[in-house]
Each structure stands twice: as structure tokens, then as C-alpha cells.
Coordinates of C-alpha atoms and ligand atoms in Angstrom, one line a residue:
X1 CA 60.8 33.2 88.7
X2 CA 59.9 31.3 86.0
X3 CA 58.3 32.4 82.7
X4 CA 57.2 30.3 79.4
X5 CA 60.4 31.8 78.1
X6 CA 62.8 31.4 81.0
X7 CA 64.4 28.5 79.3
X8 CA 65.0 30.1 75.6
X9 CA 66.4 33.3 77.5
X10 CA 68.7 30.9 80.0
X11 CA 70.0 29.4 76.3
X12 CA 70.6 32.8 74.9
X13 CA 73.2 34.5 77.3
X14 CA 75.6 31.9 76.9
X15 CA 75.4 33.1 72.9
X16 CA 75.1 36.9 74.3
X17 CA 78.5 36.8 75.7
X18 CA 80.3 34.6 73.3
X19 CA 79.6 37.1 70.4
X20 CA 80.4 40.1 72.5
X21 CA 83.9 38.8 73.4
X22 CA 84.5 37.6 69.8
X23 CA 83.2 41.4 68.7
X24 CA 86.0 42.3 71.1
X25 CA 88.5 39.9 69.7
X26 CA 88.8 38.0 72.6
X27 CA 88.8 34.4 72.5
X28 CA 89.3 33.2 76.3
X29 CA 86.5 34.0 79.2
X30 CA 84.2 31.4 81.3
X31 CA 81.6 30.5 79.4
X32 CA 78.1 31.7 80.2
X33 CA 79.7 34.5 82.8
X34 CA 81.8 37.8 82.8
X35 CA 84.5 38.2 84.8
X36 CA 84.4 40.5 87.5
X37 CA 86.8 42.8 85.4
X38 CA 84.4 42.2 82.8
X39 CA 81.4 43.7 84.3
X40 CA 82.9 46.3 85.6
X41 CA 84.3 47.3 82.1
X42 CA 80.5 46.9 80.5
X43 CA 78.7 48.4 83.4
X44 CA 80.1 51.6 82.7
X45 CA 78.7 51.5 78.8
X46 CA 75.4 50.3 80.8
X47 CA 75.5 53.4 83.0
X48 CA 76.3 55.7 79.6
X49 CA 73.6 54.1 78.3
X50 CA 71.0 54.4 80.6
X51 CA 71.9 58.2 81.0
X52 CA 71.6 58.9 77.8
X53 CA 68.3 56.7 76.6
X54 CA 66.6 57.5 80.0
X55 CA 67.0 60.3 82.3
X56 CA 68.8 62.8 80.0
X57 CA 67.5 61.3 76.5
X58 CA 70.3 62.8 74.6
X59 CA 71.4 59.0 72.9
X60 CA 67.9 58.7 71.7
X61 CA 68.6 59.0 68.2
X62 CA 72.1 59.3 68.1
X63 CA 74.3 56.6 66.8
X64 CA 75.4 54.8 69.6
X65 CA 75.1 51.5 68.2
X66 CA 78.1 52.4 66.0
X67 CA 80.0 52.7 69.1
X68 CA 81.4 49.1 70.0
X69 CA 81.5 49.8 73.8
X70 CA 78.0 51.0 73.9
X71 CA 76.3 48.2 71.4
X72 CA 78.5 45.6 73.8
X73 CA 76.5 47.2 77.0
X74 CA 73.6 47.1 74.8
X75 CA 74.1 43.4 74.1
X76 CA 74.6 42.0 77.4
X77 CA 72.0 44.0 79.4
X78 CA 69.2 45.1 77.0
X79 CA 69.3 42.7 74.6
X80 CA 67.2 40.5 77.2
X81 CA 65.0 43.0 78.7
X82 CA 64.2 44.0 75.0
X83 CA 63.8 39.5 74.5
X84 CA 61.8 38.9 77.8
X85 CA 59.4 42.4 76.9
X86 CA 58.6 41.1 73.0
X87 CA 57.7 37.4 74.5
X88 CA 55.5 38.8 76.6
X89 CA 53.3 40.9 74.4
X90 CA 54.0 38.2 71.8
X91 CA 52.0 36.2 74.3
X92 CA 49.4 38.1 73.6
X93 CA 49.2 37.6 70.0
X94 CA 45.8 36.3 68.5
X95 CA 47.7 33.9 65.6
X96 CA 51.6 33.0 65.8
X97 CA 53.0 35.2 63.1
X98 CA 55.6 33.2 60.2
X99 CA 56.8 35.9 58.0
X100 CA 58.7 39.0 60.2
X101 CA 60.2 42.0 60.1
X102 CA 61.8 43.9 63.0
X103 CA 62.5 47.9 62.2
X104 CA 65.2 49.1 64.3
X105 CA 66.4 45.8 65.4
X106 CA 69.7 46.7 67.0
X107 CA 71.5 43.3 67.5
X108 CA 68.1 41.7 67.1
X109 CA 66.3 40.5 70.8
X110 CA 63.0 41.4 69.2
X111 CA 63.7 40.1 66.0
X112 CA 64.8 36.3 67.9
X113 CA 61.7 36.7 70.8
X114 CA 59.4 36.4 67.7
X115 CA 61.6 33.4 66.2
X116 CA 61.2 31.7 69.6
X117 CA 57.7 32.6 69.3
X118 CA 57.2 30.6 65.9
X119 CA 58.3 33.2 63.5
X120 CA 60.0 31.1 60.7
X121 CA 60.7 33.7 58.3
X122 CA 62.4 36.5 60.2
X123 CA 64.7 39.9 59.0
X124 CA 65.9 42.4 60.9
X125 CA 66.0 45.8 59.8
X126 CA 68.5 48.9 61.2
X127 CA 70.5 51.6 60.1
X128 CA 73.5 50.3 62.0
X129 CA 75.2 47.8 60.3
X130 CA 77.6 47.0 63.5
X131 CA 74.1 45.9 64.9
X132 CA 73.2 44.1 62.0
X133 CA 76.4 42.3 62.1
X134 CA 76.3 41.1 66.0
X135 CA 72.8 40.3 65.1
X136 CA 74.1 37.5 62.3
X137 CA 76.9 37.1 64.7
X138 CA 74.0 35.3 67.1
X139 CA 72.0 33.5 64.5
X140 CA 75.0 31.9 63.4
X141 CA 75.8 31.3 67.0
X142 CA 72.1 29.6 67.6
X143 CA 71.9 28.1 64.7
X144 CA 69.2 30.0 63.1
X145 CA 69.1 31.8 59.6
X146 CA 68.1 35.8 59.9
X147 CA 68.1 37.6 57.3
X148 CA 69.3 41.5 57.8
X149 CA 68.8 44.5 55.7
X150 CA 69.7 48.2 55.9
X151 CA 66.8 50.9 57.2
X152 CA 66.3 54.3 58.0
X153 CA 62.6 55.6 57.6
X154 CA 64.7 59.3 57.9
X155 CA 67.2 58.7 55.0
X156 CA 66.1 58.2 51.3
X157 CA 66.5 55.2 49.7
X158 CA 66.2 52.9 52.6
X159 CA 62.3 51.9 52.2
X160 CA 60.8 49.3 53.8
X161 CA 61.3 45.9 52.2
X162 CA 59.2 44.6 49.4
X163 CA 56.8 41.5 50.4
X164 CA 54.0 41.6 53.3
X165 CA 54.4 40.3 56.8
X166 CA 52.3 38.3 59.5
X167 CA 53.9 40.8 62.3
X168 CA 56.3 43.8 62.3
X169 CA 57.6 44.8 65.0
X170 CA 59.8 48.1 66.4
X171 CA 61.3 47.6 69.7
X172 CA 62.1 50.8 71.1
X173 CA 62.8 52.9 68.1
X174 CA 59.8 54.9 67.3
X175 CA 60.7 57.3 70.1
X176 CA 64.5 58.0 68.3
X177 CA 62.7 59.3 65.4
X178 CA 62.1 62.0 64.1
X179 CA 63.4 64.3 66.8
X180 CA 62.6 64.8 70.7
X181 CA 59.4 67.5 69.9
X182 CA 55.5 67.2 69.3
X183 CA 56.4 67.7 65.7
X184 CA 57.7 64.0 65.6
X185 CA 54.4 62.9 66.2
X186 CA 52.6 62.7 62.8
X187 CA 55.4 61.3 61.1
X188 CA 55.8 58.7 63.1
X189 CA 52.2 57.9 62.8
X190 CA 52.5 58.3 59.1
X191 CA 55.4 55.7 59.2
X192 CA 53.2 52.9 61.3
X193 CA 50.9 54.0 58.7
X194 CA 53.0 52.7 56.1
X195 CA 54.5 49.8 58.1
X196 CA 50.9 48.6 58.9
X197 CA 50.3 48.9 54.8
X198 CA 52.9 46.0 55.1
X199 CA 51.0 43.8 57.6
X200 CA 48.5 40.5 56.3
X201 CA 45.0 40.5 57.0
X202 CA 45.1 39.2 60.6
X203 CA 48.5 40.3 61.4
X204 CA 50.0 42.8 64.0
X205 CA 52.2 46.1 64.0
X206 CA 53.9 45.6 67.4
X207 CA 55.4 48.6 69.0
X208 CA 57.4 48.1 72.3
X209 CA 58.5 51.7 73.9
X210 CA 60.3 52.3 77.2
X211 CA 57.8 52.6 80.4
X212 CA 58.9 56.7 80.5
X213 CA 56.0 59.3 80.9
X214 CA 57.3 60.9 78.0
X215 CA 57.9 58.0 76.1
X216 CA 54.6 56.9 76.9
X217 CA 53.0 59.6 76.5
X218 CA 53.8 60.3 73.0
X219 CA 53.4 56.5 72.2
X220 CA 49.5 57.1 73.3
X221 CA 49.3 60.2 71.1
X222 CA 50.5 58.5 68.1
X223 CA 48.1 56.0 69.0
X224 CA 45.3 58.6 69.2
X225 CA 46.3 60.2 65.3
X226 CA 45.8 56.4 64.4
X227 CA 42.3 55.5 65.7
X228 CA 41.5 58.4 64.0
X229 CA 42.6 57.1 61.5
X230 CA 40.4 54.2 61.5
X231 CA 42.8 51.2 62.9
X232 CA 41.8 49.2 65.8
X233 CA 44.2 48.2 68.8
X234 CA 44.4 44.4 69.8
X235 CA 45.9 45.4 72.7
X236 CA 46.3 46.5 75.8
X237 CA 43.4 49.1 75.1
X238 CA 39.9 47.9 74.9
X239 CA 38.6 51.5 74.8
X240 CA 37.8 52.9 71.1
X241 CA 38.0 56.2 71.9
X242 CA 40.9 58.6 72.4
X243 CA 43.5 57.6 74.8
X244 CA 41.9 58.8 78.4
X245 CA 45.7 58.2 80.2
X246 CA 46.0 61.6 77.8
X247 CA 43.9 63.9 79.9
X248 CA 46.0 64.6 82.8
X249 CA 49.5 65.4 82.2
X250 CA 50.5 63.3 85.1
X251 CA 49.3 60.2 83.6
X252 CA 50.3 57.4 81.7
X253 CA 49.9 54.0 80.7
X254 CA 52.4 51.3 81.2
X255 CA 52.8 47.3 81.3
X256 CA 55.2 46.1 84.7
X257 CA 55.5 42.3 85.0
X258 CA 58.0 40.0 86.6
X259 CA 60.8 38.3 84.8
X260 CA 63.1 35.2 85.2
X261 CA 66.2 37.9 85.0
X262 CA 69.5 36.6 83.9
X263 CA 72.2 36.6 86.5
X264 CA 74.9 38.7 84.2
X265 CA 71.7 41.3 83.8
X266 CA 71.8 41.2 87.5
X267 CA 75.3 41.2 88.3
X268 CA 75.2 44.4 85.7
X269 CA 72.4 46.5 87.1
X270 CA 73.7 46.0 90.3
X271 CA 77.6 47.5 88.9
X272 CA 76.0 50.4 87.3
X273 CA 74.3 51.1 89.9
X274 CA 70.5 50.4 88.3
X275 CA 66.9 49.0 89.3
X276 CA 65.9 46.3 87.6
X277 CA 63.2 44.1 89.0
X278 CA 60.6 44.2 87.2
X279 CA 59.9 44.9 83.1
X280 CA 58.2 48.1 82.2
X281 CA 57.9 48.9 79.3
X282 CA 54.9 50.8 77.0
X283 CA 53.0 48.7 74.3
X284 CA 50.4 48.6 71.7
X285 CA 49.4 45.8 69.1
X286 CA 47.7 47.2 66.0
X287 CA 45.7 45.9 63.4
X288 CA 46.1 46.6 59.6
X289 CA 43.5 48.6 58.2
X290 CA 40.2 47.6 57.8
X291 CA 40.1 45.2 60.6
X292 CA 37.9 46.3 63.6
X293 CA 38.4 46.3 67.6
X294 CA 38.4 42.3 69.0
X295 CA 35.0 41.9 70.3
X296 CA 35.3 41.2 73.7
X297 CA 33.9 38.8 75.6
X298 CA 30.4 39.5 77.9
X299 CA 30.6 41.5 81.2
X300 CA 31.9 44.9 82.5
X301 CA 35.6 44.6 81.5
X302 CA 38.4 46.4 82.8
X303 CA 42.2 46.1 82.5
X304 CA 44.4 46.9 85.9
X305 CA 46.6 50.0 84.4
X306 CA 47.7 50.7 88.2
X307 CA 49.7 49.0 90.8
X308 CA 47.5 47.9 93.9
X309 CA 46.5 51.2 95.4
X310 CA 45.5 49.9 99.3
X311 CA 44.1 52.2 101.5
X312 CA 42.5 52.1 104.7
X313 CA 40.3 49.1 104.6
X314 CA 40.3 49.1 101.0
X315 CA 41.8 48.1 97.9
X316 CA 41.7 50.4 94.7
X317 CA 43.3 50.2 91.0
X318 CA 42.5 51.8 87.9
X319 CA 41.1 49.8 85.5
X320 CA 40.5 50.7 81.5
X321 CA 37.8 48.9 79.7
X322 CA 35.9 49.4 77.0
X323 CA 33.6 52.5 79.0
X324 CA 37.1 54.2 79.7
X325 CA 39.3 54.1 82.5
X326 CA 38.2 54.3 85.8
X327 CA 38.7 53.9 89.3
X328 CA 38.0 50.9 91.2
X329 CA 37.4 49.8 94.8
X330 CA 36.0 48.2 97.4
X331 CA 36.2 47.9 101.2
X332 CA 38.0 44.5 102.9
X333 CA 34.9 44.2 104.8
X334 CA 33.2 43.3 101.4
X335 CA 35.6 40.6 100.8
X336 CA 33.8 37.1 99.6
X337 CA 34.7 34.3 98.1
X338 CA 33.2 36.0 94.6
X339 CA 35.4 38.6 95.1
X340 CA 38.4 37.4 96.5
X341 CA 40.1 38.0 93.3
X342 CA 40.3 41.6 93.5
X343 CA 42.8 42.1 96.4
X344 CA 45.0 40.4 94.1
X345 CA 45.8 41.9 90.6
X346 CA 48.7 42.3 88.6
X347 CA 49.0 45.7 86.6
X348 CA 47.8 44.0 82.8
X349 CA 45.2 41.7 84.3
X350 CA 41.4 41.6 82.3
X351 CA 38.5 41.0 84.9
X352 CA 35.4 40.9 84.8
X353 CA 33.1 42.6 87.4
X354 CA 29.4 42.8 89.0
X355 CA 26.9 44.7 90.6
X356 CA 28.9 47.8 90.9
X357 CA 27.9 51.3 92.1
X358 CA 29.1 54.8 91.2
X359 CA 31.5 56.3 93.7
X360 CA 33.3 59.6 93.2
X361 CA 34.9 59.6 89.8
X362 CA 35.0 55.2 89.8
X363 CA 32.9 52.7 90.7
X364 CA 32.7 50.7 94.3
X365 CA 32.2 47.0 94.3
X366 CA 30.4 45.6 97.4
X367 CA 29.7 42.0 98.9
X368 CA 26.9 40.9 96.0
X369 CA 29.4 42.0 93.1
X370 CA 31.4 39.0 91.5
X371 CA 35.1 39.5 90.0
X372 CA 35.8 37.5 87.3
X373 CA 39.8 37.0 86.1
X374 CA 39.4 37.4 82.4
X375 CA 43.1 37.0 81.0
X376 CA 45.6 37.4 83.1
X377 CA 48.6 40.3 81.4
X378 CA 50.5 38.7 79.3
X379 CA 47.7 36.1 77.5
X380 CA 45.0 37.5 74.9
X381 CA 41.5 38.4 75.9
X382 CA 39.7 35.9 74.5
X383 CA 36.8 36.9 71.8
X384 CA 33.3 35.9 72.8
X385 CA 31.9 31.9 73.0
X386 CA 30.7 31.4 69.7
X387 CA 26.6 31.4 69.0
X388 CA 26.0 27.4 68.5
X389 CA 25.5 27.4 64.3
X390 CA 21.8 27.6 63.8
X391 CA 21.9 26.0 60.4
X392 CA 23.6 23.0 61.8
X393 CA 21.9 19.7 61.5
X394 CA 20.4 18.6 65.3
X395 CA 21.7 15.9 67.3
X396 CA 19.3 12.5 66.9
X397 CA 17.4 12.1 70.0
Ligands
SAM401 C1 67.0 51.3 71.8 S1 67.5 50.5 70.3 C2 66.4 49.2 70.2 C3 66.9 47.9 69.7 C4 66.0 46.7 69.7 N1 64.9 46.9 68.8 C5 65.4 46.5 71.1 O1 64.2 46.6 71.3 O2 66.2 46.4 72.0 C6 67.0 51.6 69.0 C7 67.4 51.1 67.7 O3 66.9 52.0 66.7 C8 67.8 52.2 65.7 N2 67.6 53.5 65.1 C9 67.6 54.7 65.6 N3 67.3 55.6 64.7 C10 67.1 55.0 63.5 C11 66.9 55.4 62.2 N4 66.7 56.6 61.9 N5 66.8 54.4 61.3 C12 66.9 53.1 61.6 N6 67.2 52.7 62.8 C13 67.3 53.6 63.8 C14 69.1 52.2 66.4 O4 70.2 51.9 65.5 C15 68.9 51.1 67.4 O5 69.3 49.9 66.9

């Protein structure tokens, strides 16, 4: 599988497993691999891990960075999920961002995905200063200059740092803080709040979470408290309103898209026992304040925000768009060339669509309706053709 960043990842585990055997004082190993005694040795901090940030939750907060077995398992196998995630909502950006800051960087895969996106000036914020330090540990490594800093939105004293930034982002912390309850909700809106008082006019707040209902869920919430607010999403949402994943408890929204996964990540799952395929993961892009929604472009827009949901003789997703989300479908038998498109899409995909009709709680498409790709998930929608300047001077006949 390969991926506009399949070559800057290939060039980073080499790096990934020389600083994790120097963090271990070791100085021998094959370079660019783990031995076999190796991965069994960090599969079992990858197993730990996933228990405990996953199914049971109870690392979510805790200070397992600090433990040099775990932040070893976290380096090897979700230092590049976090990496391949941030390129591709990076991807997504309108503006490539210069100036950085990533909150609750861990060893930093967020913090270099937006330096291999064009950040130039980048600084990588945490409350663990073993992070912080395998972090350094890999700029040297690459070459690069990072600049670190102590963080911890919870603990007084360790404010955010002076100066404004193109893009900030927070890869998988916002759901350590602040406890495991609803009552975390409003201050972590209250710290994007803040964080987005950091952000240029045109920049982003980038908030990565993992693909879990709950996780989810309470990323859509806080997203809710901040429309209210008055700040606009760049994306994924397209719908101004509150979050409509929200009404049913079953529901939730989440990105899924396939990666050029790294054989160690591989050989890792596949020791601890893990699925990995695919990314999931939960995202939103916000806008500093005062900015309003991206215009979209013309048409009936929807984003996919299911997988393929076939059924007999017909294919169904949900889509979200700017009238909500909704249900769509339409019967093989209505299958044109206009249309073709739509036995096809990827959870993230933008279309565009025609001549619909209301059906149950969605909309039907028949064999007059037209479906337009609009972006496919991972690139930006793009805003709408420009109206030809009326003011300009005509061309000579
Ligand atoms: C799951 S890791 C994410 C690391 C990296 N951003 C990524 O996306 O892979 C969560 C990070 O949040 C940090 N963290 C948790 N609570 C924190 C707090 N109160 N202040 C600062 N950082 C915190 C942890 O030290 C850890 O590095």
C-alpha cells in the first residue's frame, strides 16, 4: 500500500529502533529490525498498553510514559500509527502550517508528521520528560532541530508557550485529561479554547483521538460546547449544527483508511496478539475564532461516515453533509455510468449527488441521479470556483 508518506515513514523506523535500543543501552541489533527476542520482549509492553489505553482505559492518564518499557512499546508501535494518522488529516489542511506546537507529544510522531508536512518551526510539548527526551533522541537521529518544553494543562505553572502558531496539534491526549467522567468535558473545551487563542488567522487546532465510541463520543461533545461557542470545524463535519452522531448512544463518528504499515508494526501486532489493518482514529480541525465554516463547493454534499452497508440489491452508507447526516442508497439495478461511483466509497469520501428522493429516514438515488466524487478522505474539500472578477478589465476582441 502506498501512501504520499509511505517513504518518510519507511525512513523513520530505522530511527525508531535505533533510539529505542540506545534508550536501552544497547548498542548491537540489525538495523531497521528487532530480533525475534526483541519483539517478543516489546510486544508484551504493546499488549499492556493496549489494555490499558483501550479496552480497560485505566493508563489513560496515568504516567506510563515514565515507564521505559511502556514509552519503548509506545515507540516502536504507536509512534507510527500516531505519524501515518497526523499525515493524513494533515492532508487535509487548507495552508501548510510553519510555526507548531504539539501538546502532549509523547516521543513526538505528531510533532515530526507536521515537520514532514512543511512545518519548519516545530516544539513538542509533554509533561513527560522521558518522552521529551526520546523525542530529541530522534531529531538528532534525523537530523532535524525540535525544540521541547514541559506541559501540563492540569498542573500550575506549566502554561502554554508564549508566541502564536500556524497549527497545534494534540494527538491523543485530550481524552487523558481531566478524568474518565462527563465532568471532563468543559474543561477540556475550555483548554482548546485557550489553545485555539494561540492559533493565526488561517491556522488549525488539530485534535487526533482514538476511533473508541467513548473516545469519540466525548470528542463530538466537546466539539458541540465549541460551536456553541462560535468556532467553525474545517473538517470532517460540514454540518453547523450540533453533532447528529450525538443522538443515538450507539453512534459515532470515526475516520478508517488504509496504511503502508511498517513490517516491525506488523510483526508487533501480530506478537501481542492485535488487529491492525487499517487506521481509525477520531478527528476534528478547528478554526480560531472568528473565522467561519469553509464554504463548500455547489451541490448536495455528503461525507461517507459508514463502511459500505450492501444489502440485497443495494448499496447504503451514511453520509453527513451540510443538511445533517443521513442515509443513503440505491438499488444495483439503478447502476449507470453517472452513478457508478457510489458502489465504491471509502469511509471519508465528499460526493456530490443528484435527483434524489426521500426514502425512510434517508434519501434513495435512482438511474437519473448523478454522483459526483468531491474529495476523496484524506484531501480538503475544495471551496467554491471563484465568481470571474467583475471589475476586471475585458479581454480585447
Ligand atoms: C497516548 S499518548 C499520545 C502521544 C502522541 N501525541 C501521539 O499522538 O501518539 C498521550 C500523551 O499525553 C501525555 N499526557 C497525559 N496527561 C498529560 C498531562 N496532564 N499533561 C501533559 N501531557 C499529558 C502523556 O504523557 C502522553 O505523552
Amino acid at each position: 500500500m502506498s501512501n504520499a508518506y509511505s517513504k518518510d515513514l519507511e525512513r523513520w523506523m530505522p530511527r525508531l529502533i535505533a533510539v529505542w535500543r540506545a534508550s536501552r543501552g544497547r548498542t548491537e541489533g540489525p538495523e531497521g529490525r528487532l530480533t525475534p527476542q526483541e519483539v517478543k520482549e516489546v510486544a508484551a509492553g504493546v499488549k499492556q498498553l493496549s489494555l490499558g489505553l483501550t479496552r480497560e482505559r485505566q493508563l489513560a492518564g496515568a504516567r506510563y510514559m515514565d515507564d521505559p518499557r511502556l514509552l519503548g512499546a509506545y515507540l516502536l508501535f504507536y509512534w507510527p500509527v500516531s505519524y501515518a494518522q497526523a499525515r493524513q488529516v494533515l492532508g487535509e489542511l487548507p495552508s501548510r502550517p510553519r510555526h507548531v506546537l504539539d501538546l502532549g507529544s509523547g516521543p513526538g510522531p505528531v510533532a515530526f508528521a507536521a515537520m514532514d508536512a512543511g512545518g519548519g518551526e516545530v516544539t513538542a510539548a509533554d509533561r513527560s520528560k522521558a518522552a521529551l527526551t526520546l523525542a530529541r533522541a530522534l531529531a538528532t537521529e534525523a537530523g532535524e532541530a525540535l525544540a521541547t518544553r514541559e506541559w501540563d494543562p492540569m498542573k500550575k505553572g506549566t502554561e502554554l508557550p508564549e508566541g502564536q502558531y500556524d497549527l497545534i496539534t494534540l494527538g491523543h491526549v485530550v481524552n487523558e485529561l481531566y478524568g474518565a467522567t462527563d465532568e471532563a468535558l468543559k474543561p477540556r473545551a475550555a483548554l482548546l479554547e485557550s489553545v485555539l487563542g494561540k492559533v493565526k488567522r488561517g491556522g488549525s487546532v488539530l485534535v487526533l483521538e482514538p476511533a473508541l465510541r467513548e473516545t469519540s463520543r466525548n470528542l463530538l461533545k466537546v466539539r458541540d460546547l465549541l460551536v456553541e461557542r462560535g468556532y467553525a470545524v474545517r473538517a470532517p463535519c460540514m454540518y453547523r449544527g450540533a453533532c447528529p452522531a450525538l443522538v443515538k448512544e450507539t453512534d459515532w463518528c470515526h475516520a478508517e483508511r488504509a496504511w503502508p504499515m511498517p513490517r516491525v508494526v506488523e510483526e508487533l501486532a501480530k506478537a501481542a496478539g492485535l488487529h491492525k489493518e487499517a487506521l481509525k482514529m477520531s478527528y476534528l480541525v478547528l478554526a480560531p475564532k472568528g473565522e467561519s465554516w469553509p464554504e463548500p463547493p455547489p451541490g448536495r454534499l455528503f461525507r461517507i461516515v459508514s463502511e459500505s452497508l450492501e444489502g440485497k440489491g443495494r448499496q447504503r452508507y451514511i453520509g453527513c453533509g451540510p443538511e445533517g447526516r443521513v442515509g443513503l442508497a440505491m438499488q444495483d439495478k439503478h447502476r449507470t455510468e453517472q452513478n457508478e461511483r457510489f458502489f465504491h466509497l471509502q469511509r471519508g469520501d465528499v460526493i456530490a449527488v443528484t435527483q434524489t428522493e426521500a426514502k425512510g429516514d434517508g434519501i434513495a438515488m435512482g438511474e437519473g441521479s448523478e454522483v459526483r466524487m468531491v474529495a476523496q478522505a484524506g484531501r480538503g474539500v475544495p471551496p467554491p470556483p471563484r465568481e470571474p472578477d467583475a471589475s476586471a478589465t475585458p479581454p480585447k476582441a
